[in-house]
mmCIF file of C-alpha atoms in Angstrom:
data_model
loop_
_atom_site.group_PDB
_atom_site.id
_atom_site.type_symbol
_atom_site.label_atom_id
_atom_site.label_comp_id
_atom_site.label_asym_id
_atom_site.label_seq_id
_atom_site.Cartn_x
_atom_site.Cartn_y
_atom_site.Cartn_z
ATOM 1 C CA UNK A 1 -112.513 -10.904 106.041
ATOM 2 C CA UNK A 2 -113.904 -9.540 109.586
ATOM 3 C CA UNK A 3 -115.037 -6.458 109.373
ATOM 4 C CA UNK A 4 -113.360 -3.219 109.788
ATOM 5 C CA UNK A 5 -113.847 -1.111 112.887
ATOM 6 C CA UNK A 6 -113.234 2.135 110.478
ATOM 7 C CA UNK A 7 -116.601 4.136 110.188
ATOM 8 C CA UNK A 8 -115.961 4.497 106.579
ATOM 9 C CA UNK A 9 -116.362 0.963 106.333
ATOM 10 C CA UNK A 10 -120.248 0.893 107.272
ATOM 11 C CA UNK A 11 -123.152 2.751 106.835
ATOM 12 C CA UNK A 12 -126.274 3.284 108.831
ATOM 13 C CA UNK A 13 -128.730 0.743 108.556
ATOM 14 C CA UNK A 14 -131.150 1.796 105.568
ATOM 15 C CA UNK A 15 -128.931 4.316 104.213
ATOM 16 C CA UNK A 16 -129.116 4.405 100.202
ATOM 17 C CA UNK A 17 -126.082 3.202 98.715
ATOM 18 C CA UNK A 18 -124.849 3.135 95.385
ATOM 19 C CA UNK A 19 -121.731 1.428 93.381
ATOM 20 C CA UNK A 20 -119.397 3.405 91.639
ATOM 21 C CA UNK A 21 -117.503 6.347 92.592
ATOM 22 C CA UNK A 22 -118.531 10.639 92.855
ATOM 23 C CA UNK A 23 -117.516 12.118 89.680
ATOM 24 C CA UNK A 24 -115.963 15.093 88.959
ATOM 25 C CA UNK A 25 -118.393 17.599 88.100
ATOM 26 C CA UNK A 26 -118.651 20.250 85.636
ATOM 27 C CA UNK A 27 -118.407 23.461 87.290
ATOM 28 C CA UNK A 28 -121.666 25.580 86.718
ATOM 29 C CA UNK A 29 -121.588 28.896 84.475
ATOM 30 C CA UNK A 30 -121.652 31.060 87.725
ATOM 31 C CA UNK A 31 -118.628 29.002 89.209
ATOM 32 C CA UNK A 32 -116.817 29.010 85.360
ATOM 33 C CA UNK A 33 -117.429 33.191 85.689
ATOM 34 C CA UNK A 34 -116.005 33.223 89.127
ATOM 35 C CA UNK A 35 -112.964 31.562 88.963
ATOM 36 C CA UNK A 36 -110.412 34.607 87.923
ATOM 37 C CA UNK A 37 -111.377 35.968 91.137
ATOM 38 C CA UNK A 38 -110.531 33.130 93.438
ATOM 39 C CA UNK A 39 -107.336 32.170 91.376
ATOM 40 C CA UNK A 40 -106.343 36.086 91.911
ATOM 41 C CA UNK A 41 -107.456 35.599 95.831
ATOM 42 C CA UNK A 42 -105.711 32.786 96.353
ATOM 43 C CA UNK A 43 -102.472 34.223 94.569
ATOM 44 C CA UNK A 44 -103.172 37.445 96.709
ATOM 45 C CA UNK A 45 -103.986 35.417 100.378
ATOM 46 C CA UNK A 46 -101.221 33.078 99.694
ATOM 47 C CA UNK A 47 -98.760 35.881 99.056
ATOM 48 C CA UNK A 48 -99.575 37.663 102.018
ATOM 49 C CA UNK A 49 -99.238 34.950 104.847
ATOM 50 C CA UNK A 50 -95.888 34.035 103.309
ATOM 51 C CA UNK A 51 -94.518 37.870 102.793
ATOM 52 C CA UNK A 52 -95.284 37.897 106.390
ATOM 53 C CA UNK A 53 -92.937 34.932 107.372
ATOM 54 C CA UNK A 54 -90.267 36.189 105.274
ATOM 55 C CA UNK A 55 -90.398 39.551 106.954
ATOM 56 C CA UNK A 56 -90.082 37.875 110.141
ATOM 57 C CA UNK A 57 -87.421 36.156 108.829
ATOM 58 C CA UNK A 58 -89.467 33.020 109.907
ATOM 59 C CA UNK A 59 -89.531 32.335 106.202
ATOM 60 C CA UNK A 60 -86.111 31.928 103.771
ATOM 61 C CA UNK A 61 -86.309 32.993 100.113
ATOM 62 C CA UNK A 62 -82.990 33.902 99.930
ATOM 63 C CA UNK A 63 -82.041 30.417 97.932
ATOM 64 C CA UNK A 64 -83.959 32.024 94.980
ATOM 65 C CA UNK A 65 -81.183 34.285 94.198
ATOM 66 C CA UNK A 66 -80.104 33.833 90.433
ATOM 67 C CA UNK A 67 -82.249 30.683 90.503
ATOM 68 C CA UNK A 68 -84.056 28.777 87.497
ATOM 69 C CA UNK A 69 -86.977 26.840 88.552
ATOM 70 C CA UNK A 70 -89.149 24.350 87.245
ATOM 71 C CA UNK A 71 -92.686 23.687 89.238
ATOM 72 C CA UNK A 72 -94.872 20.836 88.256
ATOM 73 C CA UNK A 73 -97.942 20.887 89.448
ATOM 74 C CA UNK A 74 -97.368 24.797 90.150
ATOM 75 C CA UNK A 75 -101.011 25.606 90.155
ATOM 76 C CA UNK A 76 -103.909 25.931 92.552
ATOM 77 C CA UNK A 77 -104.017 24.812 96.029
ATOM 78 C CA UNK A 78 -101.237 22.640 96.506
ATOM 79 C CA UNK A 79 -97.519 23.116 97.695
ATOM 80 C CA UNK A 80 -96.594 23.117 94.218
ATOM 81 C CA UNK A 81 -98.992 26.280 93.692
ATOM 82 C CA UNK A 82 -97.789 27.813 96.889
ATOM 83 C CA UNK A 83 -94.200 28.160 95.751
ATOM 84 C CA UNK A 84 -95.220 29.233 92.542
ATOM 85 C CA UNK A 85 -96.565 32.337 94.134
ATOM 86 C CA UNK A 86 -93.413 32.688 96.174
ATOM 87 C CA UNK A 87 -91.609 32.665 93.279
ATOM 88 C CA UNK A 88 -93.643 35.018 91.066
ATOM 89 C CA UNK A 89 -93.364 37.720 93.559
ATOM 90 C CA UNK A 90 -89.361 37.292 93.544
ATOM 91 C CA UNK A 91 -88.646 37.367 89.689
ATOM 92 C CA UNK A 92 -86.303 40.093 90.121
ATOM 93 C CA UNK A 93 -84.254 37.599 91.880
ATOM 94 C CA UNK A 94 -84.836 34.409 89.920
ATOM 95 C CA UNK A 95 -82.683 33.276 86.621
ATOM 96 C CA UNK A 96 -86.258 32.319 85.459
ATOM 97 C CA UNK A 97 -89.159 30.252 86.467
ATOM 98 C CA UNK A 98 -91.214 27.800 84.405
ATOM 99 C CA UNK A 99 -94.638 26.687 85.647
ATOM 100 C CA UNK A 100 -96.105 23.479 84.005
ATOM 101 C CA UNK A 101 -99.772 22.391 84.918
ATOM 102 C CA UNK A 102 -102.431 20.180 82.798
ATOM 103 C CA UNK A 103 -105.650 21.797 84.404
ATOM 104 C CA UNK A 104 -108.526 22.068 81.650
ATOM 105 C CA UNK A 105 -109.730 25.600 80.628
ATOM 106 C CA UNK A 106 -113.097 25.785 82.465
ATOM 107 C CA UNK A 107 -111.106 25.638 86.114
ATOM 108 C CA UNK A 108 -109.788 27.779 89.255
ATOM 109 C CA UNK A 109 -106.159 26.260 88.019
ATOM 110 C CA UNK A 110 -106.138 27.339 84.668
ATOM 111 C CA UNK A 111 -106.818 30.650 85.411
ATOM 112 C CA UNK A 112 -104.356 30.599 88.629
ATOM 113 C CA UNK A 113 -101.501 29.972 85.646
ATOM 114 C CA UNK A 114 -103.513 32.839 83.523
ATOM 115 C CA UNK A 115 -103.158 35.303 86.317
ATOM 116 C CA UNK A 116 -99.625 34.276 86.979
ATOM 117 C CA UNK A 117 -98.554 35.067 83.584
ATOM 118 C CA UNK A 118 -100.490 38.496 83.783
ATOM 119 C CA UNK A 119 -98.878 39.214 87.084
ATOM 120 C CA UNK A 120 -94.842 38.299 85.437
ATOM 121 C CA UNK A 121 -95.742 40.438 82.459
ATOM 122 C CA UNK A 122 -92.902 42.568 83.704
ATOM 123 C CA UNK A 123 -90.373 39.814 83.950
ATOM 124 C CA UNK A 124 -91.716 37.907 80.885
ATOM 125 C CA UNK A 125 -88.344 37.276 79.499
ATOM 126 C CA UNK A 126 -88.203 35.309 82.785
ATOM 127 C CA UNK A 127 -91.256 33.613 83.060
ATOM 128 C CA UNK A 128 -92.752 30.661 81.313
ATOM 129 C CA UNK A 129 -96.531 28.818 82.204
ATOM 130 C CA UNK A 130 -97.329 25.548 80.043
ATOM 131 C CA UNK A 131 -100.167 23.385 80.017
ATOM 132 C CA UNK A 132 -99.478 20.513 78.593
ATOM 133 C CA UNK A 133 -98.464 18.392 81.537
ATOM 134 C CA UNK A 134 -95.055 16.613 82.136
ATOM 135 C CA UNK A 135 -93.296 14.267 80.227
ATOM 136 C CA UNK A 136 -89.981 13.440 79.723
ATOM 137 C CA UNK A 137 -89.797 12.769 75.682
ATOM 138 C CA UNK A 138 -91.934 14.567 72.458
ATOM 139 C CA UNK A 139 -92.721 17.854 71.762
ATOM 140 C CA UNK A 140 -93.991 18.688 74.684
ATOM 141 C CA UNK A 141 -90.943 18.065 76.795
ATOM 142 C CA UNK A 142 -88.628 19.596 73.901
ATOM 143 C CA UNK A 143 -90.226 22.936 74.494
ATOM 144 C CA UNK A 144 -89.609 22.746 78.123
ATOM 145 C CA UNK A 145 -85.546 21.716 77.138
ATOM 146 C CA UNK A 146 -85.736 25.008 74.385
ATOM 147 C CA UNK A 147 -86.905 27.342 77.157
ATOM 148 C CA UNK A 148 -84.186 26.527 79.793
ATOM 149 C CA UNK A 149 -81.517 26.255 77.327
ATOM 150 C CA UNK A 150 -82.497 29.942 75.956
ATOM 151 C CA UNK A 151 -82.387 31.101 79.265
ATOM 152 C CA UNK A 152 -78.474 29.305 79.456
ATOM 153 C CA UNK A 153 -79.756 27.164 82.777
ATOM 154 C CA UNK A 154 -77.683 25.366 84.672
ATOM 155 C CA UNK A 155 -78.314 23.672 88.243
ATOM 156 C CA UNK A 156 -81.932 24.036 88.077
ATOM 157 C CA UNK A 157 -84.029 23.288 91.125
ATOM 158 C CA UNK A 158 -86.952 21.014 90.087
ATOM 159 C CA UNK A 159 -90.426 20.695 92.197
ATOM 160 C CA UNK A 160 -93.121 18.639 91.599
ATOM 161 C CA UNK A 161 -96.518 18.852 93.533
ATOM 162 C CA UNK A 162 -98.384 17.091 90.875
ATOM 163 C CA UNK A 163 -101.700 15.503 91.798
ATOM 164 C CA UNK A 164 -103.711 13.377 89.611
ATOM 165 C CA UNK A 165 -105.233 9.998 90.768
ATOM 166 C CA UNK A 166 -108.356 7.429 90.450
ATOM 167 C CA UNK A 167 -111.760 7.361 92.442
ATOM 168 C CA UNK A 168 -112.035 3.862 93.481
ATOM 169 C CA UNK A 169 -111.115 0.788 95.881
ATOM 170 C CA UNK A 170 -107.900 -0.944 95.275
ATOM 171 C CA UNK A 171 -108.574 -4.573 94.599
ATOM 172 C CA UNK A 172 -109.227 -7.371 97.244
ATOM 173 C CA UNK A 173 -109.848 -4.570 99.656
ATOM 174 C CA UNK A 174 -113.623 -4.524 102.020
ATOM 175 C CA UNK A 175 -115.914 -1.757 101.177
ATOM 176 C CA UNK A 176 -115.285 2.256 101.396
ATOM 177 C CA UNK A 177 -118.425 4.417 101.926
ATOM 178 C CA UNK A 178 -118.118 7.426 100.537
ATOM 179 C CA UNK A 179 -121.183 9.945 101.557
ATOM 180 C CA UNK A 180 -122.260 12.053 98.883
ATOM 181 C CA UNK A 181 -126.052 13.909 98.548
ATOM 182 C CA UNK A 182 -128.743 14.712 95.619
ATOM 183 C CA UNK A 183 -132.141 15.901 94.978
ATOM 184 C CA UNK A 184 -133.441 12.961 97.433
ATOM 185 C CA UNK A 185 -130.766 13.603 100.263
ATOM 186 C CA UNK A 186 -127.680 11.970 101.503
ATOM 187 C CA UNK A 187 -126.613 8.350 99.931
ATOM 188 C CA UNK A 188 -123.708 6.707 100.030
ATOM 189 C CA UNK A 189 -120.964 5.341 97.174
ATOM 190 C CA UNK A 190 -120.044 2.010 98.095
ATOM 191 C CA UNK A 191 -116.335 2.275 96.001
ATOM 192 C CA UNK A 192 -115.743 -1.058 93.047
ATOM 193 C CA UNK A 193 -112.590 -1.703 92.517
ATOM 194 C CA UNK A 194 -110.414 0.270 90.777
ATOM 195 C CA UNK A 195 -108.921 -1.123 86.926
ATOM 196 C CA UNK A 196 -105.634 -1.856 86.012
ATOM 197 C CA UNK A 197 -105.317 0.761 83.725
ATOM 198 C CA UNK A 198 -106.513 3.511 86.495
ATOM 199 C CA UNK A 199 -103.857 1.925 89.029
ATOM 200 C CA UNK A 200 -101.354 2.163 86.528
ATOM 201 C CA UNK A 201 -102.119 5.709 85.327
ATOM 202 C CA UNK A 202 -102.072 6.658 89.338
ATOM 203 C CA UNK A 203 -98.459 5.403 89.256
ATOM 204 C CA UNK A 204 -97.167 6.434 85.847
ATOM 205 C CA UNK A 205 -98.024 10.337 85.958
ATOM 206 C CA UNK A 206 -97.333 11.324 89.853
ATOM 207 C CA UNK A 207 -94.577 8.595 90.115
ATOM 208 C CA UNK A 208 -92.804 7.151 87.119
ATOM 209 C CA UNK A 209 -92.721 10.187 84.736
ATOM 210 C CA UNK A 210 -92.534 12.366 87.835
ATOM 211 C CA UNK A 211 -89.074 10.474 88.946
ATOM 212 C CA UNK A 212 -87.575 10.166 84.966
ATOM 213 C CA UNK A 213 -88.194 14.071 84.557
ATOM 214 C CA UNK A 214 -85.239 15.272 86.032
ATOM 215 C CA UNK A 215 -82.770 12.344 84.426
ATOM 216 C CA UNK A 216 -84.535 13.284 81.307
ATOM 217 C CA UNK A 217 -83.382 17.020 81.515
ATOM 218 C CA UNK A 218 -80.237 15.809 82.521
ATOM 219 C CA UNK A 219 -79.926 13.805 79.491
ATOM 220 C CA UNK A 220 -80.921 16.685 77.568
ATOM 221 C CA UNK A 221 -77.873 18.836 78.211
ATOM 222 C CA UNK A 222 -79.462 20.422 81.507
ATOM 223 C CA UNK A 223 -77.924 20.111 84.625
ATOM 224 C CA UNK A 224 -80.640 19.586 87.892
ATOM 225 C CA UNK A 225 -79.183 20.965 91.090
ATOM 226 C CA UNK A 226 -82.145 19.523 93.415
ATOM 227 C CA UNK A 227 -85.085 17.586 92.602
ATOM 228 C CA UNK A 228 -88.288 18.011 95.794
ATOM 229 C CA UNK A 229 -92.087 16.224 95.462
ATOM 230 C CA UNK A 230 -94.267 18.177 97.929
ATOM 231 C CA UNK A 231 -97.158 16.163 98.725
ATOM 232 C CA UNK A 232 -99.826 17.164 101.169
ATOM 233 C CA UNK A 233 -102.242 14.049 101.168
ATOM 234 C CA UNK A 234 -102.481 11.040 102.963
ATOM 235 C CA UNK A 235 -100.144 9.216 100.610
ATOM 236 C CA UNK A 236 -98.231 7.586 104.079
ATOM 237 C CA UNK A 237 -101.255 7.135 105.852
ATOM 238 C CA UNK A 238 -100.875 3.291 106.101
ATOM 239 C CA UNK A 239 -104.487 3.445 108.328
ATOM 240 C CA UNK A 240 -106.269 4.610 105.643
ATOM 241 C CA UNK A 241 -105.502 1.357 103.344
ATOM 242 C CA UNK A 242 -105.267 -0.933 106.132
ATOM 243 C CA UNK A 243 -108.964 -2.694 107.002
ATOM 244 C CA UNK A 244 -108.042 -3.863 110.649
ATOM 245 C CA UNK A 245 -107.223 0.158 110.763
ATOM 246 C CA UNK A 246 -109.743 2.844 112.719
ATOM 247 C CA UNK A 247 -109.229 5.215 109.648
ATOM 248 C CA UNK A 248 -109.636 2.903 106.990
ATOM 249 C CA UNK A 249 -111.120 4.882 104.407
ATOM 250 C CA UNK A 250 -110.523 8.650 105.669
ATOM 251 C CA UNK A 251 -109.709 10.014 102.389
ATOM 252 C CA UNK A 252 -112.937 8.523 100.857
ATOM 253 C CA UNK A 253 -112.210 7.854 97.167
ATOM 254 C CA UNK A 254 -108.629 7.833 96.969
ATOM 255 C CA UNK A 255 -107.920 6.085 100.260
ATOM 256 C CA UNK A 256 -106.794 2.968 99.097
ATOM 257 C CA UNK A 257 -104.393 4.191 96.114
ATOM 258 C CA UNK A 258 -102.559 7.723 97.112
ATOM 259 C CA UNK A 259 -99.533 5.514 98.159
ATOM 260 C CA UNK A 260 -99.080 4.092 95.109
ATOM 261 C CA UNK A 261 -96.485 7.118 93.545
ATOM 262 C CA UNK A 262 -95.384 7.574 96.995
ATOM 263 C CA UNK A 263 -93.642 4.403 97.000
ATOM 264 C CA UNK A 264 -91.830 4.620 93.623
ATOM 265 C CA UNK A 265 -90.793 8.544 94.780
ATOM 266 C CA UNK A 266 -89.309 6.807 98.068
ATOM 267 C CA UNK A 267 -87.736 4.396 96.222
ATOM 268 C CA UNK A 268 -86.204 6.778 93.334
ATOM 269 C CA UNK A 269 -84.970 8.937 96.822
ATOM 270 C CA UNK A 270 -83.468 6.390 98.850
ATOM 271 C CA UNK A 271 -81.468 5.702 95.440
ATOM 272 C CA UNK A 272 -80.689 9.261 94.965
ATOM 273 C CA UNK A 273 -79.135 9.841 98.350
ATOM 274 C CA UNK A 274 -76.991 6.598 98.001
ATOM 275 C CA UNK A 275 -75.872 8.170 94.721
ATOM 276 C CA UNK A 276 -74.970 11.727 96.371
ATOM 277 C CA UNK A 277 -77.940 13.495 94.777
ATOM 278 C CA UNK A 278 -79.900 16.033 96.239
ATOM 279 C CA UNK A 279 -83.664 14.826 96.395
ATOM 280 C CA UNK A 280 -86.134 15.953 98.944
ATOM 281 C CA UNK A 281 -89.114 14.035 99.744
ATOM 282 C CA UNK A 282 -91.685 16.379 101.393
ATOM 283 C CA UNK A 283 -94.852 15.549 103.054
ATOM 284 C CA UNK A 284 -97.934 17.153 104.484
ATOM 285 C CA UNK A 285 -100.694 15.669 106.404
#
């Protein structure tokens, strides 16, 4: 394969590289102490740049009225977060809103749903956070079905800005430098190939459970009104999977793979609108 004229597909001539992919890491005790405040700053900052396009009417909430909503992925930074706050701050309006994440305990997103369920304390009848991720059969999913049903909702509007994926290189693909640093300076990951079972887990939980959630409500006796996937990566970024591309490789370890729920979600949409559904496919560079 000739080489690709993408920077992320070389590295300086001596560099250190290493196989594998950058972990997560553990967040330190000083980060674990701080994160209430920069869950409630981002609440607060997020909050006030959108109460300030609503009062210049740059901004429509008015579709919340009598609403009940259902946000996956409706903490932290992404879209799904950002409507989360727009919603908290117009209970009084909604019919109810139900947040579902699957962030562990020791993170900024965990504590964004712990502050949003201190900051509805005086709409709790209205508000629901869970944790246990989506899924569209089991307990887990039955107590999502009990809390709409005790709040009688109908025509819900569903939004899912989930975002969970694999560090690695899709197979048969050239190399992807990732730059990363330690206690000896900068080095470089030089990505392996990602397993089946990652690739499938990228597609299963941000595109196939993400796409049978709202037929599984539906099945369950509760009607959806809308279904909308916010996504703010480079999911349609063909460049950044394509090797003959200049940006092959921009979003270092997950350039090769975001697309992979994008396509089912495009799929399940194009189906939807021939069907007369309302579906709404967003995207974010």
């Amino acid at each position: 394969m000739a080489d690709s004229p993408s920077p992320w597909a070389r590295v300086e001539e001596g560099a250190r590289i290493q196989e594998g992919a950058p972990a997560i890491q553990r967040p330190s005790k000083e980060q674990i102490v701080g994160f209430p405040d920069e869950a409630a700053t981002l609440i607060d900052e997020s909050w006030s740049s959108q109460k300030a396009l609503i009062e210049s009417n740059e901004y429509d909430a008015s579709w919340l009225n009598g609403q009940h909503l259902v946000i996956v992925g409706g903490t932290g930074r992404g879209l799904g977060g950002a409507v989360s706050i727009c919603a908290l701050h117009n209970l009084d309006r909604l019919g109810s809103l139900t947040v579902i994440g699957r962030d562990i305990k020791r993170s900024m997103e965990f504590e964004f749903g712990t502050a949003l369920q201190a900051r509805a304390s005086e709409y709790a009848d209205k508000f629901h956070w869970l944790n246990n991720g989506i899924s569209v059969e089991g307990n887990e999913f039955d107590s999502i079905v009990e809390i709409l049903k005790a709040k009688c909702a109908k025509d819900i509007i569903y939004v899912n800005g989930v975002a969970a994926a694999s560090s690695g290189l899709m197979p048969g693909l050239p190399p992807v430098y990732v730059k990363d640093i330690d206690e000896d300076g900068t080095y470089y990951w030089q990505l392996t190939e990602l397993p089946e079972r990652s690739i499938e887990a990228t597609r299963n939980f941000m595109g196939t459970l993400t796409i049978q959630f709202p037929d599984a409500l539906e099945a369950a006796g509760i009607s959806v009104e809308v279904s909308a996937y916010a996504d703010w990566r480079g999911s349609l970024d063909r460049g950044s999977r394509d090797p003959a591309s200049p940006t092959y490789g921009r979003w270092g370890s997950y350039s090769t793979s975001l697309y992979l729920p994008k396509d089912l979600i495009q799929d399940a949409t194009r189906k939807a609108y021939a069907e007369g559904r309302k579906w709404i496919d967003i995207f974010f560079p």
